[in-house]
Amino acid sequence: MSVARMSKVTVIGHRPVMDEVVTALQGAGLVEIDTASFEVPNERVLPDDERLRRLEEWTADARFVREFLARHHSPKHRFPAFISEKFHLPAEDFAGLEPDSRSMRLYRECVSLSDRIANSERERVRLLALARDLAPWSSLRVQIKDLAGTAHVAFIAGTVPSVRAASVRAGLREAVPWVTVEELGVAGADQAWLVMAHRAVLEEVRTFLASAGFAEVSFPRLTDYPAEEAARAIAEAERFAAEGWAMQEHARDLAEEEYPRAVALAEALDSRLDALLVRERFGGTQRSFLVTGWARESALGELTSALEPWADAVDVSWREPEDGESPPVELDNPRWLRPFETLTDLYGRPQYGEVDPTPLLAPFFLLFFAICIGDFGYGAMLLAGAWLIKHKLDVAPGVRRFMDLVMYGSAASMVVGVLTGGYLALPFASLPGFLQALRVIDPLGDLTVFLLGCIGLGVVQVFGGVMLAGWDAWRRGDPLEAVSRQFSTVAFFALLAVAAAVPGAARWALPVGILGTSLLQGRAVEAAIAADDRPAWDRALGWAWVASMAVSVGLMALVGVLSGLALLVGASVVGAALSRTVRSAVWAFLGGVYTVYSMTSFIGDVLSYTRLAALGLASALVGFAFNLLAGMVWGPAASLFERGGLFAVGGVAVAILAAATFAVGHTFNVVINLLGAFVHPARLQFVEFFSKFYEGGGRVFSPFHQRTRTMVLHAGAAGAKGGTAT
């Protein structure tokens, strides 16, 4: 249960077998390939390389076909908006996929369909827009071709803002003679006009209209009456719509038949393109190639076996990571613990060599999730839902792992529900006697105990994190850091607890806790006695100051705070005036005092765990409210049944409505509480727990492998997981 050990792998081989070795490495999926770090030239895949050019063309064509068919493909599984469709294919069939005459015909057909569908839609939109533009002019009984005017009269078609139409018309008649206006329909906020003017005043009319906000309109290539042209445009638009629908229906039929294979081919070509471009990370000479990367130490035997067919032409070696190297991180946990890696990955992988927090957070998250749900019925509902999603839907491995996490939490919630008497928030008195006997605590009746229990969990986790930080520092060879920074923090709060719980203990526990922790946190003792470069008398004063601190603590505990404080201040002032070593120690001590003051944040961290009790109570109270609503709906049903006849039918309807209120209400409560039961316990792990010992920031191990997002490759028969076989 730790971070997997990684090895630096080096593969050196003869150039003639490079293609086969790359294929083997990609198929094995065991090595994260780095750029070669040796003093050898890097391989280059030139843009004009024939293999690259051909493969990029094939890949672009295959991606186009996949995306075009995806727009017309209807997934066969349920909940397509939430769960991406998967297709299953044997790995050997996937490796053998090649662009062939069938795929080329499919590409040409998809291009043709795409162009024709786009053209039909474009024409349909254009014609409908034309019909809308002609609508205000439908009452005009002049053909559009005649709007060119006569030898003496000019026609000007256009629109004017409706709110200004009357004033513009009056102004036009006053400003220019020999002009008239025909008001037509309304186009939005504008009114359509046909202005008729004598050609002698045409320029004056145009100038006035332009200044009045008049916008001229023309209908090029149209000749008939506006109403007839609009009707013709609508008819043509309907024809294009029918053609587009027919072509889309053909595209749907094509997608039904070819989409799985199109997806497989596109992903296979993506993988081959990766296999070609990855060579730019290789080193190479005229006759050899060099690959370096990272692999799990436990997978080295499998890697050797994968390259065994080329054992005479390839040499594989590996070594431990060296100082300064940053290996990728892969978590190595037993199968039952892997669902909790979801939480670790949300925060970030540990650095290589750091503690894997997954087994540490698992029991806490499980318990916190269970407290937030806190009901046997809700736990059973979540367990059933998560099981169905995992086993009845073809979901991705990450989703299945998350469903495992939900099932763990649901089972724990059922246990907590039994211990707290929570069964769909039903009144405790209405439960059978054997269920009542199993209850250990009543969260509402024993609210103080419930809150203190949650705070106690916070104390265990928060200070457990501090102890882990101390252990990690000790493990890394820094015991002084472990004692002075981490273990002293735990000791300080332990002394505070003793001072609060044991009568009379505060007299000695508080001075020892505050002064001792300040000395350790600031590294004051280290500063006072470890100055080897100072004169002997200076170092002696440092030792004397440390002794005076010990005596001060004793005086505070046995005689009184003031006497011990007087010795502490006096020794510090005099020592600082005489000795450079003591001055350094005093400054370190003051820094430790400030650190002790900052430890008040631990109180807030621990109190954050009261949110667990709040969420658990909220779940129960909301469930109780829905029970109350269902009971109010059910109330009239009994009297209706007693009256018989048609009233009994009404009673059945009321009973169904009450059951629906009960079911829908509790389902809503489960869904809402699931969000809180995940987010808030996760927050406690990330903020209160991880902040005490965990750094994170590790790089996820990403081996070179087949690029399959939708395809699921396996060695057995296709469709083994319930998805579609290509």
XYZ file of C-alpha atoms in Angstrom:
726
model
C 0.000 0.000 0.000
C 2.390 2.614 -1.252
C 3.758 4.376 -4.285
C 4.928 1.782 -6.799
C 8.676 1.533 -7.265
C 9.783 2.793 -10.675
C 12.835 1.943 -12.738
C 14.572 3.879 -15.459
C 14.439 1.691 -18.559
C 16.813 1.888 -21.513
C 16.187 -0.007 -24.737
C 18.934 -0.114 -27.365
C 18.357 -1.929 -30.639
C 19.268 -2.280 -34.296
C 17.373 0.104 -36.563
C 15.796 -2.626 -38.801
C 13.639 -3.831 -35.865
C 12.621 -0.361 -34.613
C 9.109 -0.493 -36.099
C 8.386 -3.865 -34.501
C 9.766 -2.728 -31.133
C 7.620 0.424 -31.175
C 4.548 -1.659 -31.922
C 5.424 -4.047 -29.093
C 5.982 -1.199 -26.617
C 2.678 0.400 -27.575
C 0.810 -2.866 -27.293
C 2.347 -3.693 -23.906
C 1.588 -0.223 -22.477
C 4.285 -0.536 -19.799
C 6.800 2.260 -20.485
C 6.400 6.027 -20.218
C 8.844 7.181 -22.883
C 11.112 10.140 -22.148
C 13.222 12.126 -24.549
C 16.554 10.343 -24.833
C 19.015 11.934 -22.412
C 22.186 10.390 -23.807
C 24.590 12.295 -26.034
C 23.140 10.919 -29.246
C 21.119 12.687 -31.955
C 17.347 12.555 -31.678
C 15.226 10.836 -34.274
C 13.316 13.221 -36.514
C 10.063 12.707 -38.363
C 10.220 15.319 -41.129
C 6.978 17.020 -42.240
C 7.515 15.733 -45.777
C 8.079 12.155 -44.632
C 5.914 9.988 -46.867
C 4.748 7.783 -44.001
C 3.753 10.813 -41.931
C 1.998 12.530 -44.824
C 0.010 9.424 -45.749
C -0.875 8.591 -42.146
C -1.998 12.164 -41.387
C -4.240 12.113 -44.475
C -5.772 8.776 -43.485
C -6.221 9.944 -39.884
C -7.884 13.207 -40.932
C -10.273 11.308 -43.232
C -11.104 8.755 -40.529
C -11.713 11.474 -37.942
C -14.049 13.284 -40.347
C -16.054 10.103 -40.952
C -16.245 9.392 -37.221
C -17.402 12.906 -36.361
C -19.918 13.034 -39.238
C -21.466 9.682 -38.319
C -21.434 10.593 -34.619
C -23.784 13.501 -35.364
C -26.309 11.049 -36.822
C -25.690 8.090 -34.524
C -28.167 7.185 -31.786
C -26.523 5.269 -28.910
C -28.271 2.045 -28.057
C -27.534 2.175 -24.339
C -29.475 4.125 -21.751
C -28.508 7.550 -20.417
C -26.338 8.581 -23.390
C -26.143 12.148 -22.089
C -24.304 10.938 -18.983
C -22.497 7.768 -20.075
C -20.377 7.626 -23.201
C -20.924 4.667 -25.489
C -18.267 1.955 -25.596
C -17.411 -0.515 -28.352
C -15.591 -3.774 -27.692
C -13.058 -5.337 -30.016
C -10.343 -7.987 -29.679
C -6.909 -6.376 -29.507
C -5.629 -8.359 -32.492
C -8.520 -7.133 -34.658
C -7.864 -3.557 -33.598
C -4.192 -3.890 -34.497
C -5.116 -5.190 -37.959
C -7.439 -2.319 -38.931
C -6.312 -0.642 -42.167
C -7.831 1.948 -44.499
C -9.313 -0.079 -47.354
C -11.649 0.387 -50.310
C -14.658 0.164 -47.995
C -13.385 2.965 -45.771
C -12.504 5.085 -48.805
C -16.024 4.672 -50.240
C -17.469 5.522 -46.849
C -15.319 8.655 -46.664
C -16.450 9.842 -50.111
C -20.085 9.136 -49.278
C -19.828 11.015 -45.973
C -18.195 14.002 -47.698
C -20.943 14.053 -50.320
C -23.703 13.729 -47.732
C -22.147 16.401 -45.543
C -21.919 18.859 -48.431
C -25.449 18.155 -49.640
C -26.945 18.389 -46.146
C -25.090 21.645 -45.494
C -26.143 23.069 -48.869
C -29.784 22.100 -48.324
C -29.801 23.691 -44.894
C -28.071 26.786 -46.225
C -30.631 27.181 -49.031
C -33.536 26.505 -46.697
C -32.373 29.194 -44.266
C -31.793 31.642 -47.142
C -35.236 31.089 -48.635
C -37.007 31.403 -45.289
C -35.128 34.631 -44.627
C -36.187 35.883 -48.077
C -39.810 35.013 -47.314
C -39.588 36.931 -44.030
C -38.073 39.927 -45.829
C -40.857 39.864 -48.436
C -43.675 39.508 -45.905
C -44.126 43.292 -45.285
C -44.424 43.817 -49.060
C -47.026 41.102 -49.673
C -49.843 43.627 -50.115
C -47.959 45.419 -52.900
C -49.665 44.729 -56.227
C -46.722 45.789 -58.329
C -44.313 43.258 -59.734
C -40.786 43.582 -58.433
C -39.408 43.912 -61.956
C -41.560 47.047 -62.401
C -39.995 48.778 -59.387
C -37.349 50.093 -61.742
C -39.896 52.827 -62.508
C -40.902 54.616 -65.716
C -39.369 57.360 -67.773
C -40.746 60.049 -65.435
C -41.493 58.256 -62.145
C -39.008 56.478 -59.848
C -39.900 53.895 -57.174
C -37.890 53.717 -53.951
C -38.593 50.697 -51.688
C -37.382 50.744 -48.110
C -38.179 50.838 -44.407
C -38.530 53.629 -41.884
C -38.837 53.370 -38.065
C -42.541 52.985 -37.253
C -42.444 55.565 -34.445
C -41.199 58.209 -36.863
C -43.228 57.214 -39.921
C -45.893 59.944 -39.627
C -43.417 62.767 -39.024
C -41.107 61.617 -41.830
C -44.015 61.413 -44.257
C -45.240 64.894 -43.356
C -41.735 66.335 -43.591
C -41.171 64.696 -46.969
C -44.317 66.237 -48.452
C -43.377 69.678 -47.154
C -39.766 69.488 -48.338
C -40.213 67.971 -51.779
C -43.062 68.323 -54.312
C -44.180 65.587 -56.705
C -43.769 62.700 -54.266
C -46.147 60.209 -52.671
C -45.763 57.331 -50.184
C -47.506 53.952 -50.096
C -47.411 52.472 -46.572
C -47.228 48.669 -46.534
C -46.679 46.077 -43.811
C -44.594 46.188 -40.651
C -41.202 44.527 -40.346
C -40.357 44.436 -36.668
C -39.890 48.004 -35.449
C -39.892 49.344 -39.019
C -42.587 50.019 -41.574
C -42.259 49.155 -45.260
C -42.721 52.051 -47.699
C -42.904 52.404 -51.424
C -41.954 55.989 -52.297
C -42.968 57.262 -55.772
C -41.266 60.468 -56.934
C -40.831 62.439 -60.130
C -37.349 61.913 -61.451
C -36.783 65.690 -61.446
C -36.777 65.661 -57.625
C -35.331 62.172 -57.126
C -32.024 63.313 -55.624
C -33.791 65.659 -53.191
C -36.075 62.811 -52.110
C -33.150 60.428 -51.554
C -31.250 63.053 -49.540
C -34.233 63.735 -47.273
C -35.000 60.053 -46.744
C -31.379 59.267 -45.897
C -31.351 61.983 -43.232
C -34.645 60.664 -41.813
C -33.345 57.101 -41.189
C -34.941 55.566 -44.277
C -33.202 52.317 -45.410
C -33.574 51.349 -49.059
C -34.430 47.725 -49.871
C -33.865 45.877 -53.128
C -34.790 42.378 -54.288
C -32.253 41.359 -56.936
C -33.083 38.476 -59.264
C -36.780 38.643 -58.273
C -39.436 39.660 -60.848
C -42.893 38.580 -59.674
C -45.259 40.075 -57.122
C -43.798 40.009 -53.554
C -46.560 37.702 -52.275
C -45.979 35.193 -55.081
C -42.194 35.357 -54.615
C -42.594 34.752 -50.848
C -44.879 31.783 -51.449
C -42.426 30.391 -53.984
C -39.553 30.833 -51.500
C -41.477 28.991 -48.770
C -42.287 26.143 -51.132
C -38.645 25.885 -52.181
C -37.552 25.964 -48.529
C -39.915 23.078 -47.759
C -38.478 21.135 -50.696
C -34.925 21.676 -49.448
C -36.033 20.700 -45.930
C -37.489 17.452 -47.276
C -34.303 16.744 -49.216
C -32.201 17.486 -46.157
C -34.373 15.219 -44.007
C -34.033 12.395 -46.537
C -30.258 12.793 -46.624
C -30.080 12.887 -42.837
C -32.178 9.713 -42.720
C -29.678 8.126 -45.097
C -26.838 9.363 -42.853
C -28.553 7.780 -39.834
C -28.841 4.480 -41.663
C -25.189 4.758 -42.617
C -24.215 5.533 -39.011
C -26.240 2.571 -37.767
C -24.203 0.293 -39.997
C -20.742 1.878 -40.049
C -20.257 3.986 -36.907
C -18.598 1.343 -34.671
C -16.087 0.443 -37.391
C -15.460 4.142 -38.142
C -14.662 4.764 -34.474
C -12.342 1.760 -34.351
C -10.487 2.812 -37.511
C -10.086 6.423 -36.349
C -8.654 5.354 -32.989
C -6.413 2.750 -34.621
C -4.971 5.405 -36.945
C -4.557 7.810 -34.012
C -2.525 5.123 -32.276
C -0.374 4.566 -35.353
C 0.226 8.281 -35.668
C 1.334 8.275 -32.027
C 3.651 5.354 -32.779
C 5.277 7.368 -35.556
C 5.563 10.683 -33.724
C 6.869 9.111 -30.501
C 10.102 8.348 -32.340
C 11.063 11.996 -32.049
C 11.828 11.186 -28.402
C 14.192 8.406 -29.441
C 17.891 8.742 -29.828
C 19.472 7.177 -32.837
C 22.436 6.656 -35.102
C 22.606 5.362 -38.626
C 22.308 1.746 -37.479
C 20.757 1.848 -34.003
C 18.051 3.471 -31.925
C 17.753 4.312 -28.230
C 14.608 4.497 -26.062
C 14.561 5.660 -22.441
C 11.623 5.880 -20.093
C 10.035 4.774 -16.850
C 8.368 1.491 -15.992
C 7.075 -0.120 -12.831
C 9.707 -2.301 -11.247
C 7.145 -5.097 -10.950
C 6.486 -4.942 -14.727
C 10.094 -5.342 -15.868
C 9.669 -9.073 -16.399
C 6.573 -8.472 -18.521
C 8.469 -5.844 -20.533
C 11.319 -8.254 -21.156
C 8.838 -10.893 -22.321
C 7.156 -8.407 -24.693
C 10.513 -7.701 -26.370
C 11.687 -11.334 -26.274
C 11.106 -11.947 -30.017
C 13.838 -9.398 -30.770
C 16.205 -10.466 -28.007
C 19.109 -10.847 -30.480
C 18.675 -7.298 -31.808
C 17.530 -5.420 -28.686
C 19.129 -4.870 -25.283
C 16.945 -3.884 -22.307
C 18.454 -2.507 -19.110
C 17.101 -0.683 -16.076
C 18.271 1.023 -12.922
C 16.981 2.723 -9.782
C 16.027 6.422 -9.966
C 18.930 8.749 -9.257
C 18.988 11.949 -7.198
C 17.468 14.824 -9.122
C 15.263 12.608 -11.269
C 11.487 12.871 -10.996
C 9.898 9.521 -11.792
C 6.173 9.376 -12.565
C 3.888 8.069 -9.860
C 1.702 4.978 -9.914
C -0.197 3.926 -6.808
C 0.180 0.322 -5.689
C -2.808 -0.647 -3.547
C -4.785 -3.877 -3.163
C -7.908 -4.179 -5.256
C -10.311 -3.453 -2.400
C -8.548 -0.156 -1.675
C -8.302 1.159 -5.245
C -11.725 2.897 -5.249
C -10.337 5.319 -2.663
C -7.580 6.308 -5.087
C -10.300 8.448 -6.706
C -9.991 10.812 -3.738
C -6.201 10.878 -3.877
C -6.269 11.649 -7.596
C -8.748 14.485 -7.048
C -6.165 16.183 -4.826
C -3.069 15.080 -6.744
C -0.713 12.130 -6.759
C 1.986 12.011 -4.088
C 5.521 12.775 -5.141
C 7.747 9.807 -5.791
C 8.981 8.560 -2.422
C 6.216 10.362 -0.508
C 3.636 8.542 1.610
C 0.589 7.324 -0.291
C -2.359 8.801 1.658
C -4.948 6.412 0.186
C -4.948 3.776 2.974
C -4.830 6.572 5.564
C -7.869 8.464 4.306
C -9.968 5.409 3.410
C -11.388 4.550 6.881
C -12.004 8.196 7.739
C -13.778 8.993 4.475
C -15.848 5.834 4.765
C -16.967 6.724 8.292
C -17.599 10.384 7.446
C -19.660 9.435 4.379
C -21.703 7.038 6.494
C -22.379 9.683 9.164
C -23.546 12.192 6.533
C -26.010 9.702 5.012
C -26.801 8.081 8.368
C -29.807 6.012 7.284
C -30.181 2.313 6.525
C -32.783 2.900 3.804
C -30.776 5.626 2.086
C -27.678 3.447 2.186
C -29.608 0.570 0.602
C -30.938 2.867 -2.162
C -27.448 4.149 -2.953
C -26.007 0.644 -2.868
C -28.602 -0.611 -5.339
C -28.164 2.376 -7.651
C -24.375 2.144 -7.695
C -24.496 -1.625 -8.287
C -26.867 -1.201 -11.235
C -24.717 1.508 -12.823
C -21.579 -0.574 -12.472
C -22.990 -3.903 -13.636
C -25.830 -2.998 -15.995
C -24.298 -0.078 -17.882
C -21.150 -0.205 -19.998
C -19.332 2.567 -18.149
C -15.665 3.502 -18.181
C -13.248 1.950 -15.650
C -13.055 5.236 -13.750
C -16.838 5.306 -13.338
C -16.870 1.695 -12.158
C -14.198 2.529 -9.610
C -16.256 5.483 -8.368
C -19.325 3.241 -8.089
C -17.258 0.887 -5.938
C -16.478 3.847 -3.680
C -20.189 4.710 -3.458
C -21.043 1.081 -2.652
C -18.483 1.028 0.161
C -19.927 4.227 1.580
C -23.488 2.946 1.161
C -22.740 -0.240 3.095
C -21.150 1.814 5.867
C -24.209 4.111 5.854
C -26.442 1.106 6.409
C -24.372 0.133 9.450
C -24.525 3.665 10.857
C -28.271 3.716 10.142
C -28.727 0.589 12.267
C -26.643 2.062 15.102
C -28.573 5.357 15.050
C -32.032 3.931 14.361
C -32.371 5.568 10.957
C -34.742 3.750 8.587
C -36.017 6.200 5.955
C -36.449 8.721 8.795
C -39.402 6.740 10.207
C -40.312 7.437 13.867
C -38.187 5.299 16.147
C -41.192 4.173 18.183
C -42.806 2.673 15.060
C -39.851 0.352 14.406
C -39.896 -3.333 15.398
C -38.455 -4.089 18.803
C -35.379 -5.912 17.497
C -34.410 -2.862 15.440
C -34.911 -0.568 18.410
C -32.615 -2.794 20.463
C -29.798 -2.331 17.943
C -29.673 1.453 18.289
C -26.613 2.723 20.137
C -27.123 6.511 19.958
C -29.984 8.854 19.131
C -28.410 11.731 17.138
C -31.269 14.121 17.951
C -31.828 13.058 21.536
C -28.117 12.817 22.362
C -27.049 15.768 20.246
C -24.193 16.809 22.546
C -22.716 13.317 22.529
C -23.119 13.154 18.740
C -21.316 16.468 18.258
C -18.536 15.516 20.669
C -18.113 12.213 18.860
C -17.618 14.047 15.543
C -15.142 16.414 17.189
C -13.322 13.413 18.615
C -12.976 12.005 15.101
C -11.522 15.345 14.066
C -8.981 15.227 16.893
C -7.902 11.737 15.851
C -7.536 12.613 12.170
C -5.972 16.072 12.519
C -3.351 15.044 15.059
C -2.911 11.725 13.318
C -1.867 13.801 10.312
C 0.641 15.671 12.456
C 2.077 12.386 13.733
C 2.323 11.125 10.150
C 4.275 14.233 9.205
C 6.652 13.538 12.097
C 7.055 9.909 11.103
C 7.737 10.910 7.502
C 10.405 13.411 8.600
C 12.023 10.758 10.806
C 11.880 8.271 7.911
C 13.655 10.772 5.657
C 16.493 11.105 8.200
C 15.458 14.323 10.002
C 14.514 13.295 13.564
C 15.076 16.827 14.881
C 12.413 18.155 12.494
C 10.068 15.369 13.580
C 10.464 16.117 17.283
C 10.649 19.905 17.227
C 7.912 20.586 14.679
C 5.467 17.690 14.713
C 5.697 15.601 17.882
C 5.935 18.732 20.031
C 2.626 19.954 18.556
C 0.887 16.758 19.633
C 2.529 16.939 23.067
C 1.407 20.579 23.472
C -2.253 19.779 22.856
C -1.998 16.663 25.006
C -0.787 18.835 27.895
C -3.625 21.284 27.261
C -6.075 18.376 27.460
C -4.495 17.201 30.732
C -4.702 20.742 32.118
C -8.403 20.911 31.256
C -9.334 17.403 32.396
C -7.233 16.800 35.533
C -7.882 19.057 38.538
C -4.745 20.925 39.599
C -2.755 19.790 36.579
C -2.955 23.162 34.861
C -0.314 24.566 37.231
C 2.418 22.447 35.722
C 0.924 21.341 32.378
C 0.459 24.829 30.958
C 4.009 26.133 31.659
C 5.580 22.933 30.421
C 3.382 22.895 27.340
C 3.746 26.539 26.331
C 7.451 27.056 27.118
C 8.569 23.612 26.042
C 6.722 23.784 22.749
C 7.990 27.324 22.090
C 11.572 26.187 22.630
C 11.142 23.194 20.309
C 9.109 24.894 17.602
C 11.571 27.761 17.292
C 14.612 25.431 17.479
C 15.833 27.627 20.346
C 17.672 24.816 22.123
C 19.450 23.917 18.907
C 20.426 27.557 18.393
C 21.777 27.784 21.981
C 23.943 24.659 22.073
C 24.919 23.938 18.471
C 27.004 27.045 17.705
C 30.366 25.257 17.245
C 31.913 28.273 15.521
C 31.504 30.488 18.608
C 34.009 30.985 21.484
C 33.773 28.585 24.398
C 32.493 31.269 26.796
C 29.753 32.182 24.307
C 28.677 28.556 23.999
C 28.759 28.216 27.793
C 26.321 31.129 28.109
C 24.078 29.364 25.620
C 24.053 26.240 27.789
C 23.389 28.388 30.822
C 20.417 30.007 29.096
C 18.967 26.578 28.317
C 19.396 25.603 31.974
C 17.657 28.795 33.067
C 14.728 27.945 30.779
C 14.420 24.536 32.460
C 14.548 26.136 35.906
C 11.939 28.705 34.808
C 9.569 25.938 33.814
C 10.108 24.245 37.186
C 9.481 27.480 39.097
C 6.267 28.112 37.167
C 5.041 24.600 37.913
C 6.070 24.444 41.587
C 6.223 28.004 42.913
C 4.315 30.347 40.674
C 4.089 31.735 37.188
C 5.505 35.140 38.088
C 8.694 33.809 39.652
C 9.430 31.546 36.714
C 8.561 34.283 34.224
C 10.893 36.704 36.015
C 13.787 34.274 35.722
C 12.989 33.615 32.045
C 12.903 37.315 31.126
C 15.922 38.204 33.240
C 18.093 35.397 31.885
C 17.063 36.196 28.330
C 17.742 39.944 28.610
C 21.107 39.550 30.341
C 22.183 36.667 28.107
C 21.190 38.498 24.938
C 23.187 41.518 25.998
C 26.334 39.451 26.624
C 26.194 36.615 24.109
C 25.557 36.338 20.402
C 24.541 32.704 20.882
C 21.921 33.628 23.460
C 20.587 36.365 21.162
C 20.073 33.795 18.406
C 18.370 31.462 20.866
C 16.076 34.219 22.177
C 15.007 35.179 18.641
C 14.346 31.517 17.883
C 12.346 31.225 21.115
C 10.204 34.246 20.186
C 9.563 32.676 16.794
C 8.452 29.548 18.612
C 6.087 31.598 20.767
C 4.473 32.989 17.632
C 4.179 29.466 16.220
C 2.441 28.324 19.399
C 0.054 31.263 19.059
C -0.646 30.200 15.462
C -1.631 26.755 16.678
C -5.064 28.146 17.512
C -5.884 27.218 13.898
C -5.973 23.592 15.039
C -9.089 24.412 17.045
C -10.854 25.588 13.902
C -9.677 22.502 12.043
C -11.131 20.207 14.684
C -14.411 22.129 14.898
C -14.824 21.729 11.131
C -15.781 18.131 11.800
C -19.058 19.261 13.378
C -20.299 19.611 9.789
C -20.582 15.808 9.777
C -23.176 15.952 12.523
C -24.957 18.824 10.787
C -25.222 16.918 7.500
C -26.348 13.732 9.229
C -29.071 15.608 11.131
C -30.124 17.478 7.988
C -30.579 14.175 6.166
C -32.778 12.838 8.941
C -34.838 16.022 9.319
C -35.485 16.411 5.579
C -36.516 12.754 5.438
C -38.833 13.338 8.405
C -40.403 16.291 6.561
C -41.147 14.129 3.512
C -42.649 11.464 5.762
C -44.851 14.147 7.270
C -45.964 15.328 3.824
C -46.701 11.771 2.711
C -48.702 11.219 5.917
C -50.739 14.380 5.292
C -51.544 13.173 1.769
C -52.403 9.686 3.061
C -54.713 11.034 5.776
C -57.960 11.238 3.744
C -57.441 7.806 2.145
C -58.730 5.805 5.136
C -62.030 7.682 5.326
C -62.526 7.305 1.561
C -62.027 3.544 1.785
C -64.587 3.357 4.605
C -67.240 5.096 2.478
C -66.787 2.538 -0.313
C -68.014 2.766 -3.897
C -66.467 5.445 -6.031
C -64.905 6.915 -2.899
C -62.712 3.817 -2.689
C -61.370 4.636 -6.152
C -60.515 8.091 -4.859
C -58.871 6.439 -1.871
C -56.676 4.394 -4.212
C -55.679 7.559 -6.066
C -54.836 9.306 -2.788
C -52.826 6.278 -1.619
C -50.852 6.277 -4.894
C -50.200 9.999 -4.520
C -49.007 9.476 -0.933
C -46.690 6.663 -2.027
C -45.347 8.846 -4.836
C -44.730 11.689 -2.380
C -42.869 9.287 -0.099
C -40.779 7.754 -2.901
C -39.969 10.956 -4.779
C -39.209 12.873 -1.585
C -36.784 10.301 -0.242
C -35.154 9.844 -3.654
C -34.608 13.598 -3.819
C -33.174 13.548 -0.300
C -30.783 10.736 -1.206
C -29.529 12.520 -4.329
C -29.014 15.829 -2.506
C -27.316 14.179 0.443
C -25.061 12.118 -1.808
C -23.497 15.349 -3.059
C -22.911 16.650 0.455
C -21.776 13.256 1.740
C -19.051 13.206 -0.890
C -17.978 16.846 -1.004
C -17.730 17.605 2.712
C -15.858 14.468 3.827
C -13.527 14.961 0.842
C -12.970 18.559 1.954
C -12.068 17.375 5.451
C -9.468 15.034 3.942
C -7.986 17.659 1.629
C -8.012 20.688 3.936
C -7.816 19.446 7.510
C -5.952 16.146 7.069
C -3.688 16.474 4.012
C -2.484 19.931 5.027
C -0.703 18.407 8.028
C 1.568 15.982 6.204
C 0.876 15.700 2.473
C 2.500 17.715 -0.312
C 1.302 16.001 -3.496
C 2.216 17.278 -6.937
C 3.452 13.961 -8.298
C 3.318 13.306 -12.039
C 0.841 10.607 -13.043
C 2.418 7.589 -14.731
C 1.283 7.691 -18.369
C 2.737 4.787 -20.351
C 2.897 4.749 -24.134
C -0.136 2.713 -25.221
C -2.922 2.398 -27.752
C -5.004 5.577 -27.851
C -8.491 4.175 -27.220
C -11.128 6.481 -25.802
C -14.264 4.727 -27.035
C -12.862 1.317 -27.925
C -12.398 -1.326 -25.243
C -9.722 -3.829 -26.259
C -9.584 -7.296 -24.779
C -8.449 -10.768 -25.595
C -11.845 -12.493 -25.387
C -14.965 -12.355 -27.515
C -16.189 -8.915 -28.496
C -18.874 -7.382 -26.350
C -17.818 -9.201 -23.208
C -18.652 -6.187 -21.048
C -22.060 -5.569 -22.548
C -21.095 -2.928 -25.090
C -21.362 -3.068 -28.862
C -19.063 -5.334 -30.827
C -17.637 -3.708 -33.938
